[in-house]
Short mmCIF file of C-alpha atoms in Angstrom, two decimals:
data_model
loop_
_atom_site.label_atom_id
_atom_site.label_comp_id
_atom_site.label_asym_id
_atom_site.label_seq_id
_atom_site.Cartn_x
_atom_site.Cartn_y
_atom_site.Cartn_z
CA UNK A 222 6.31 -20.41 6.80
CA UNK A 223 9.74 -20.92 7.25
CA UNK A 224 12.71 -18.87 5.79
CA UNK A 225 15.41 -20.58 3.77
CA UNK A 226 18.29 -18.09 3.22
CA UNK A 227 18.45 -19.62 -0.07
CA UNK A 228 17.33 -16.78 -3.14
CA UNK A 229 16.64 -19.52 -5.62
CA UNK A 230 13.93 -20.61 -2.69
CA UNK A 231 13.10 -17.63 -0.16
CA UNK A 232 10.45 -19.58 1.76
CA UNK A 233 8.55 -23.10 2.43
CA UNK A 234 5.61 -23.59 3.46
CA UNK A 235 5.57 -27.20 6.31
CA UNK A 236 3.63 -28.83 7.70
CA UNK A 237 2.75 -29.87 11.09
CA UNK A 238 6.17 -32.02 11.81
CA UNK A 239 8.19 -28.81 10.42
CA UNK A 240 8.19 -30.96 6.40
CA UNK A 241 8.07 -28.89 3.32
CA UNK A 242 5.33 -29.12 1.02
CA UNK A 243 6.67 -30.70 -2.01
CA UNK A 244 3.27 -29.35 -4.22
CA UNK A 245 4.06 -25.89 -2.82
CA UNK A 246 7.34 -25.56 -2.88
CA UNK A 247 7.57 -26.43 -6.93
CA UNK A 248 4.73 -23.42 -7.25
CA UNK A 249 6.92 -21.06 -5.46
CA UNK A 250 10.18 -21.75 -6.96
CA UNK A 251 8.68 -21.30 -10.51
CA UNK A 252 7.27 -18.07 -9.00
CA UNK A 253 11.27 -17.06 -8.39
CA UNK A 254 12.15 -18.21 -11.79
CA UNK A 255 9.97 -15.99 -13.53
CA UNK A 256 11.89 -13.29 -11.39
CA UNK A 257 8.51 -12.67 -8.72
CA UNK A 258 10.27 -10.90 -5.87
CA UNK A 259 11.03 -12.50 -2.54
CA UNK A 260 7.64 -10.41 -0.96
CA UNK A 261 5.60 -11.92 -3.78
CA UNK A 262 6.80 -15.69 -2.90
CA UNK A 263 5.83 -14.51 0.90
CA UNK A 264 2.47 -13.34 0.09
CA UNK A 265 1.66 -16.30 -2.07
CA UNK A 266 3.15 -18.66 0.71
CA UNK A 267 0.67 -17.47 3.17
CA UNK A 268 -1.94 -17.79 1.13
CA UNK A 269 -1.46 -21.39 -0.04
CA UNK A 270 -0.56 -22.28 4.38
CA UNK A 271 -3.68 -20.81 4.96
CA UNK A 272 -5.58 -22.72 2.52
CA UNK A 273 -3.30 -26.23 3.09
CA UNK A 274 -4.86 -25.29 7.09
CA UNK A 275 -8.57 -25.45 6.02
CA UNK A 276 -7.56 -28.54 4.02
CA UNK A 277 -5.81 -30.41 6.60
CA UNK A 278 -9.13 -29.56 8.91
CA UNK A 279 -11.13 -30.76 6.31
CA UNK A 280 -9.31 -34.02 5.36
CA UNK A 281 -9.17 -33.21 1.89
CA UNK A 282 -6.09 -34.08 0.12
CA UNK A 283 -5.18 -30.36 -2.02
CA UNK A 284 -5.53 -32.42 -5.46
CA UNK A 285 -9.45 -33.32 -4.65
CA UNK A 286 -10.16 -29.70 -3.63
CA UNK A 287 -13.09 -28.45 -5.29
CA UNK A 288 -15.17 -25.41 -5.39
CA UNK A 289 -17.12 -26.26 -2.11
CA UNK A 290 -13.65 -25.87 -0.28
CA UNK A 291 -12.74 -22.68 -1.84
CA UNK A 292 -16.48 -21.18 -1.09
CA UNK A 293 -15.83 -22.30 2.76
CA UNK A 294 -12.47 -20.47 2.56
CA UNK A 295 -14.33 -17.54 1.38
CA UNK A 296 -17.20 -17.81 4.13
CA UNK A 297 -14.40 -18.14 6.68
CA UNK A 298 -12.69 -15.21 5.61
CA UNK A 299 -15.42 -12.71 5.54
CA UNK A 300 -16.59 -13.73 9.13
CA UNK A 301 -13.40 -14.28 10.90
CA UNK A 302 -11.21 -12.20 12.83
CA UNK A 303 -7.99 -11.23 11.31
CA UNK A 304 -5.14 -11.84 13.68
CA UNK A 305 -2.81 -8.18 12.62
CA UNK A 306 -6.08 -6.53 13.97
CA UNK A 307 -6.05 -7.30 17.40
CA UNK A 308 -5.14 -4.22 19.59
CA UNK A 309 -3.24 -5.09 23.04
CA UNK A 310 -3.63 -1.18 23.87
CA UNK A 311 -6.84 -0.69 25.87
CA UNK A 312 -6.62 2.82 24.42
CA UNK A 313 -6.12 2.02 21.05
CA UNK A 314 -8.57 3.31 18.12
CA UNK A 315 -11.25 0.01 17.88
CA UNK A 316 -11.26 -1.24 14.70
CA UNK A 317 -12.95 0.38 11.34
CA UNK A 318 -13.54 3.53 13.36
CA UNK A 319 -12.94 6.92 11.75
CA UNK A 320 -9.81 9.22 13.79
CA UNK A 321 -11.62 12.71 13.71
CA UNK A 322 -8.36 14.28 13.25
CA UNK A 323 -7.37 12.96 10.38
CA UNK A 324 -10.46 11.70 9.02
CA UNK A 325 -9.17 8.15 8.22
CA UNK A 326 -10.40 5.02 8.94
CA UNK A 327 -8.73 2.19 10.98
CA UNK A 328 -8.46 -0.98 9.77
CA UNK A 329 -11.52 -3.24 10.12
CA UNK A 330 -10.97 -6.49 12.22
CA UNK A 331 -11.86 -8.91 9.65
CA UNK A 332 -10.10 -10.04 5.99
CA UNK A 333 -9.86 -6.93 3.60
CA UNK A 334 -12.21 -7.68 0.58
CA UNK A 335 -8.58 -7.29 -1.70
CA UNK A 336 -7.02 -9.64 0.65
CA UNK A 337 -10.01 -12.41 0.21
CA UNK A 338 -9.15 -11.69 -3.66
CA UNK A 339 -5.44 -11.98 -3.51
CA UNK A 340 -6.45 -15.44 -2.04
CA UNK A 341 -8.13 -16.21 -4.77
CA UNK A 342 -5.49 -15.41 -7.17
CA UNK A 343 -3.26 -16.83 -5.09
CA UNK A 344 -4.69 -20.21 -5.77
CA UNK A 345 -5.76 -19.85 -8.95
CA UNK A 346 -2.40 -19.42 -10.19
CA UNK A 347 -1.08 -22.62 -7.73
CA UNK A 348 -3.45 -24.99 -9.04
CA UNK A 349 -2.90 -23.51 -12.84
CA UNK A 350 0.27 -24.59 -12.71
CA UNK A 351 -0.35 -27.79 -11.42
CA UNK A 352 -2.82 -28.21 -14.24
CA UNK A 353 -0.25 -27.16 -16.51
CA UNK A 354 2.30 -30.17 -15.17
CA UNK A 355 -0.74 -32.45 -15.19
CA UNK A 356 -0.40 -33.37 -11.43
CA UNK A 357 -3.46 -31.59 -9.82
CA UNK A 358 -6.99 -31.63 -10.48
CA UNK A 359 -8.59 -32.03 -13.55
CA UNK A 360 -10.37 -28.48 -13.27
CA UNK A 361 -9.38 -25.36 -11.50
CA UNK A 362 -11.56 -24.95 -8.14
CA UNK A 363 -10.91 -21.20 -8.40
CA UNK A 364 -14.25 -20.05 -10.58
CA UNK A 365 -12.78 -17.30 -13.48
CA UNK A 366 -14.93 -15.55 -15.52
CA UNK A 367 -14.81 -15.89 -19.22
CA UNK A 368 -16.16 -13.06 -20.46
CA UNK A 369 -13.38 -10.58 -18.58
CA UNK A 370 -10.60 -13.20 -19.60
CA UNK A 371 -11.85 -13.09 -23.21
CA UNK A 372 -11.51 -8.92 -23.33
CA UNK A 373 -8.58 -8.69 -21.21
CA UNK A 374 -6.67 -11.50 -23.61
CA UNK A 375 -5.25 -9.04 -26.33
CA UNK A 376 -6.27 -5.43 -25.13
CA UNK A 377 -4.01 -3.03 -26.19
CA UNK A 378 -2.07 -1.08 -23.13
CA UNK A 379 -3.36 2.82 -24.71
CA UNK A 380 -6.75 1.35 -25.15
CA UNK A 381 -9.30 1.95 -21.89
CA UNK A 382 -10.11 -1.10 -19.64
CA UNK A 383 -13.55 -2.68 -20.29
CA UNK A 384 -15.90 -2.85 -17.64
CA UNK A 385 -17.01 -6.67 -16.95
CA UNK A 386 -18.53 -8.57 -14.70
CA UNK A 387 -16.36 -9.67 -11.45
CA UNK A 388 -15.86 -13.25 -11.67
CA UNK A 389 -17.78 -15.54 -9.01
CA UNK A 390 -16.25 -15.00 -4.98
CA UNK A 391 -14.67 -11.89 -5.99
CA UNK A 392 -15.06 -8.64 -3.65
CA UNK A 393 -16.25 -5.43 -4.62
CA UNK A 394 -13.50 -3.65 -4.00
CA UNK A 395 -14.39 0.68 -3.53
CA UNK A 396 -12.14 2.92 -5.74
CA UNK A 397 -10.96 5.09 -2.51
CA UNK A 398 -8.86 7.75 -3.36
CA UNK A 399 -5.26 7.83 -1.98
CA UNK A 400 -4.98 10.03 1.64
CA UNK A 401 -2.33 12.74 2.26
CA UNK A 402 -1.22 14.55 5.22
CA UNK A 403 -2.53 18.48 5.13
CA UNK A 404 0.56 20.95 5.69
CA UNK A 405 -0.59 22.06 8.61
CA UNK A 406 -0.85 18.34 10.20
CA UNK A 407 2.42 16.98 8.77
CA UNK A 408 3.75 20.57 10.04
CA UNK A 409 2.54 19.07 13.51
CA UNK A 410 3.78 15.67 12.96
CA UNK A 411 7.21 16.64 11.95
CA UNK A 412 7.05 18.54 15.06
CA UNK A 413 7.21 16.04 17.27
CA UNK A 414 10.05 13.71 15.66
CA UNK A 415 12.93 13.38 18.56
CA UNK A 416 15.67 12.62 16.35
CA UNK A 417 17.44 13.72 13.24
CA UNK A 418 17.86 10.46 11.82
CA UNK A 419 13.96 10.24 11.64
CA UNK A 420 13.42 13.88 10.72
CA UNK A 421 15.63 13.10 7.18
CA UNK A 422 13.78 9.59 6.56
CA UNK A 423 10.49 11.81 7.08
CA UNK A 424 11.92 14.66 4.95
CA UNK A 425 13.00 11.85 2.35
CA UNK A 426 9.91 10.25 1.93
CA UNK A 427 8.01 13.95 1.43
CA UNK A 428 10.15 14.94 -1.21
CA UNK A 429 11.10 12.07 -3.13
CA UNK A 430 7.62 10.33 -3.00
CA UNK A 431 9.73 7.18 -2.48
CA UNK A 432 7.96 3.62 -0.93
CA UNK A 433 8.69 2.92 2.55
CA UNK A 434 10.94 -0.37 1.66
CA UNK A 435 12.24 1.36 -1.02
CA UNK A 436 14.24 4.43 1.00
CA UNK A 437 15.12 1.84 3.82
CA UNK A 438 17.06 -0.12 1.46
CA UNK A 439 19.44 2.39 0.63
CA UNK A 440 23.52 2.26 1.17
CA UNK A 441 26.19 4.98 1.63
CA UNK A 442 26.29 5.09 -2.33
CA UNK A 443 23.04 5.76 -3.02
CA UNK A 444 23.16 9.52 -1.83
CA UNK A 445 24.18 11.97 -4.73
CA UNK A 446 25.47 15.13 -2.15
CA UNK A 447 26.33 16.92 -5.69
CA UNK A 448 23.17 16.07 -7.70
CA UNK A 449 21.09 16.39 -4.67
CA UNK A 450 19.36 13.18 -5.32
CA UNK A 451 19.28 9.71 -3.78
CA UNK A 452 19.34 6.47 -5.42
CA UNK A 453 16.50 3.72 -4.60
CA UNK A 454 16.04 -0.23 -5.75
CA UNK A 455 12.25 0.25 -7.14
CA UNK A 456 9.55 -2.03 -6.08
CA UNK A 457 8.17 -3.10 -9.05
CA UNK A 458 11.45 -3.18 -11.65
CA UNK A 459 14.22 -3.49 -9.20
CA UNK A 460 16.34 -1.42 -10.55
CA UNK A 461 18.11 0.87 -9.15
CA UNK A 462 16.66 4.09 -10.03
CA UNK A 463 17.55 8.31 -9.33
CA UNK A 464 14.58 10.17 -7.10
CA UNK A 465 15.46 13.71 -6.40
CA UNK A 466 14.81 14.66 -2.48
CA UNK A 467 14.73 18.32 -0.63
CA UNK A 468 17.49 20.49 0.65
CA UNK A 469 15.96 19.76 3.87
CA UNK A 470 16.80 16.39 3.51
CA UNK A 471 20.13 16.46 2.76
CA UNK A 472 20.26 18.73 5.45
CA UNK A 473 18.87 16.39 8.22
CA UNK A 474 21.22 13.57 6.54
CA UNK A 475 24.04 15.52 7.65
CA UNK A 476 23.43 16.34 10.80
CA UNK A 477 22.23 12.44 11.31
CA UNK A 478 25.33 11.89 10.35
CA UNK A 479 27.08 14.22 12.16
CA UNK A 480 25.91 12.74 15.00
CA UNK A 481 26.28 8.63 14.58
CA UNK A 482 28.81 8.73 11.92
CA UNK A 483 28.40 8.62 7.92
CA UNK A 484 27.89 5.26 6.38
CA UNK A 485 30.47 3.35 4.40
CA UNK A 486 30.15 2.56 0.83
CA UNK A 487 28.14 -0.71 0.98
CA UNK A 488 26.74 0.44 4.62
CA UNK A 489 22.64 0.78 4.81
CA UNK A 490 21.89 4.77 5.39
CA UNK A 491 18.94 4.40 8.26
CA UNK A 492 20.51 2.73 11.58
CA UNK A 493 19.32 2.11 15.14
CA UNK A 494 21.12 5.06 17.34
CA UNK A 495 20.05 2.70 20.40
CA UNK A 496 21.50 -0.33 21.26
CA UNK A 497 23.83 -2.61 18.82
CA UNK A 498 23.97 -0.94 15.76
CA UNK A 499 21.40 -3.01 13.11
CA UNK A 500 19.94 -1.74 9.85
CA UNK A 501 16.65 -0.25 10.46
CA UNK A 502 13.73 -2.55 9.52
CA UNK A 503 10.04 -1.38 8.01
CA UNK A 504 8.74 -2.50 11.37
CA UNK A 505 11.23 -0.47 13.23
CA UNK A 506 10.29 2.99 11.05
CA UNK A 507 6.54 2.01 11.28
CA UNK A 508 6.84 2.15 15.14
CA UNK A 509 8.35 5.20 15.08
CA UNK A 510 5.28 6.62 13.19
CA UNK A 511 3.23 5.13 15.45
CA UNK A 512 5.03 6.78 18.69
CA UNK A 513 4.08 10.12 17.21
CA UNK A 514 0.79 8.72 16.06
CA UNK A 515 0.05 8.12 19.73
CA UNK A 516 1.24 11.27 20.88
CA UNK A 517 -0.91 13.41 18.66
CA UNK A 518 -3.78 11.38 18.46
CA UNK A 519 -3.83 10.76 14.34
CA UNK A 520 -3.41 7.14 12.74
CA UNK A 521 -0.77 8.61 9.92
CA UNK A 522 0.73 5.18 8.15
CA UNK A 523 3.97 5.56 6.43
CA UNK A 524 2.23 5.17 2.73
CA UNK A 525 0.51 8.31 3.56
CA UNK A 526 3.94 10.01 3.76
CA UNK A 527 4.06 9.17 -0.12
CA UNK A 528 0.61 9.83 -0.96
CA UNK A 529 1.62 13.44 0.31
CA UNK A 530 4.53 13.65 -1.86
CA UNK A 531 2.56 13.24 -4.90
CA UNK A 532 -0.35 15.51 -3.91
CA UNK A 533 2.48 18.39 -3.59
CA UNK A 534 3.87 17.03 -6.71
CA UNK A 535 0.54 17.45 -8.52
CA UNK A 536 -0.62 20.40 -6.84
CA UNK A 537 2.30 22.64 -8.38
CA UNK A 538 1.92 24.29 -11.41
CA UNK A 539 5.13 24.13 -12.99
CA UNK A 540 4.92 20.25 -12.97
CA UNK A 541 3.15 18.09 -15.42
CA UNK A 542 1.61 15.17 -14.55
CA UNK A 543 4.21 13.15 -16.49
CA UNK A 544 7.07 14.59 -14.87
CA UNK A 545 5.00 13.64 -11.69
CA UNK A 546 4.69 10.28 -13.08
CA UNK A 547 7.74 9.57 -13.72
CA UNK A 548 9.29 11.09 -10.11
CA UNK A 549 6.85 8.46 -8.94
CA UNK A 550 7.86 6.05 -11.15
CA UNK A 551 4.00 5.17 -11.97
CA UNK A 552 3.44 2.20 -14.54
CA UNK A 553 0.06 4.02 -15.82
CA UNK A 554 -0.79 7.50 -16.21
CA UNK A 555 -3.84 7.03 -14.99
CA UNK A 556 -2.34 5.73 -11.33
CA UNK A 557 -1.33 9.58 -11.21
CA UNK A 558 -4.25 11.02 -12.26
CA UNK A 559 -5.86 10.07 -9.34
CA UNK A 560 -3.84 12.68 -7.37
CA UNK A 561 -5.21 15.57 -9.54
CA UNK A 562 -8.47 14.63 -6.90
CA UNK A 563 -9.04 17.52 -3.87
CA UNK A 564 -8.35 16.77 -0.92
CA UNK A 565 -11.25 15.79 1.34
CA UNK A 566 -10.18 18.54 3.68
CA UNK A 567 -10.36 21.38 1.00
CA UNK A 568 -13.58 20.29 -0.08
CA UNK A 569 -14.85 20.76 3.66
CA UNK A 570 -13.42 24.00 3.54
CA UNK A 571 -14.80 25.45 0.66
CA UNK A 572 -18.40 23.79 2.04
CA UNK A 573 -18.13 26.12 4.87
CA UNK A 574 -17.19 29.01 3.18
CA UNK A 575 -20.20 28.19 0.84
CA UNK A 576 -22.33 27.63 3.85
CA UNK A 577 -21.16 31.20 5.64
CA UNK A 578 -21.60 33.03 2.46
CA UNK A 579 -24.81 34.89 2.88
CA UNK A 580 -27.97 33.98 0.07
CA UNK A 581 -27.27 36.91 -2.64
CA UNK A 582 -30.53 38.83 -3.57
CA UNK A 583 -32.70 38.09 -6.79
CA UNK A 584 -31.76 40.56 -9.53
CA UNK A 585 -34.23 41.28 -12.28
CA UNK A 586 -33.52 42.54 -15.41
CA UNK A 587 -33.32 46.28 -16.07
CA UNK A 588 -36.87 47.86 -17.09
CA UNK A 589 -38.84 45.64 -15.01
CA UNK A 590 -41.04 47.52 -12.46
CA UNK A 591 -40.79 46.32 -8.81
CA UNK A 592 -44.67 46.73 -8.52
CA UNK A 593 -44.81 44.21 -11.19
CA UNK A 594 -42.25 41.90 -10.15
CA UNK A 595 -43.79 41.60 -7.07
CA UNK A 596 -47.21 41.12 -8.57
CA UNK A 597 -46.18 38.82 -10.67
CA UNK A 598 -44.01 36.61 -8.66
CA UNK A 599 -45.29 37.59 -4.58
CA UNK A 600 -43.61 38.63 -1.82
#
């Protein structure tokens, strides 16, 4: 993968001798005409190098591809080792263990099953538009099912999603639901932030439920000191939209501020305070999680900041889920729903309070004599 500079083009995919694929480059730039973000041309890039890899090892030319290839590419993928997993820490967590402090899982070392079926869809749609330009195969490799493209074709968006088979090489994904940080955790993990500029990025992500990309993209004119709300490019519209965010945060923005100077106009908010000053990247704020995450011992991700921000959201009262929806700028009601769910820690709790709670005594009804209870049913 290469990067281009160029928005009408974000990425190519080359080969070997550093060429761009002509037959993947058309797919992608017809991906950024039908306005798919520069992450979704990224995502579908990697896919389609990864699958030109297992063709060019093969010696199959990506118009005779057929379904043998893609079932190899499958196989592969469920047995091999994915390269992001590897640890370099001999003290790091192994992979798909379970941290007993926060009760998540780590990451398993191979393919996630919804990575294997991004894959798929992934080349699906490549070689469906090569079938649609008449310069690929005669039939799509990628196996679809029918019967779920048949119900799916004209369902109305109210109406409830049918349940269908998955179509062949497809994973079975589990329905998990989302992970938040208890109060008396993130109480810990706030704790041991060093810096104000990461104690407001932490307090803005609690409060405004806002995606990790999403809050690091923001300039000087995105914060509303008046309204007490910040302004944030959403994921899936891109448009620039209003979230609201705490008093704490504002008051951790100014004291970040205080101390390395407010941002201009057209200036991004979150900085390094270390070095030359540079906008501060995903990767930069994910390693500062994962500072703390070593400290404490917990494997805390910076999703999980928003997954927390909607539990709170849901848990109050005074909120509807719509409202809560809409804060977290949800396509589908039912994507919210799924934080009405208790938390796997409250669950535990009332389980041992359940389990401490001494065995209350049979009652009988009045007018029975205990003579004949007892006869009747021993003791």
């Amino acid at each position: 993968m290469t990067v281009t500079g160029d928005p009408r083009l974000p990425y190519w995919v080359v080969d070997g001798d550093g060429v761009p694929l002509g037959y993947i480059s058309a797919f992608l730039r017809e991906l950024v005409l039908g306005d798919g973000s520069p992450l979704t041309c990224r995502s579908y890039g990697h896919d389609l190098l990864r699958w030109w890899r297992l063709l060019t090892l093969l010696e199959v030319e990506w118009d005779r591809a057929t379904r043998v290839e893609i079932e190899l590419l499958i196989s592969w993928m469920r047995s091999a080792p994915n390269p992001q997993r590897r640890r370099t820490r001999t003290d790091a967590e192994s992979p798909g263990s379970v941290n007993l402090k926060t009760g998540k899982p780590s990451l398993a070392a191979g393919y996630a099953k919804t990575t294997i079926n991004h894959a798929l869809s992934s080349l699906s749609s490549f070689y469906a538009f090569h079938l649609r330009n008449g310069d690929g195969p005669l039939v799509n490799p990628v196996p679809e099912s029918a019967e779920r493209r048949a119900l799916l074709a004209h369902r109305s968006p109210i109406a409830a999603r049918p349940v269908t088979r998955r179509a062949p090489l497809r994973q079975r994904v589990a329905d998990r639901a989302p992970r938040s940080i208890p109060e008396p955790l993130w109480e810990e993990l706030f704790g041991a932030l060093r810096t104000n500029r990461d104690r407001a990025l932490f307090e803005c992500y609690v409060s405004s439920g806002g995606r990790a990309e999403e809050l690091l993209g923001m300039l000087g004119r995105h914060i509303d000191w008046a309204g007490q709300r910040i302004w944030v490019v959403s994921k899936g519209t891109r448009v620039l939209e209003a979230v609201p965010a705490s008093p704490a945060a504002f008051r951790y923005l100014a004291w970040y501020f205080d101390e390395h100077g407010a941002p201009g106009p057209d200036d991004p908010v979150w900085r390094t305070i270390r070095g030359p000053v540079r906008p501060l990247t995903y990767w930069a704020a994910r390693r500062v999680l994962q500072r703390v995450d070593e400290r404490l011992g917990t494997n805390w991700t910076l999703h999980d900041l928003r997954h927390t921000a909607a539990y709170r959201m849901a848990a109050d009262p005074n909120m509807s889920l719509v409202e809560v929806q809409t804060v977290l700028r949800h396509r589908q009601l039912s994507t919210t729903e799924r934080y009405l769910q208790p938390r796997t820690e409250e669950l535990f709790d009332k389980l041992a309070e359940h389990f401490a709670r001494p065995v209350a005594a049979p009652q009988f009804a009045v007018g029975y004599a205990a003579d004949d209870v007892k006869t009747v049913f021993g003791g």
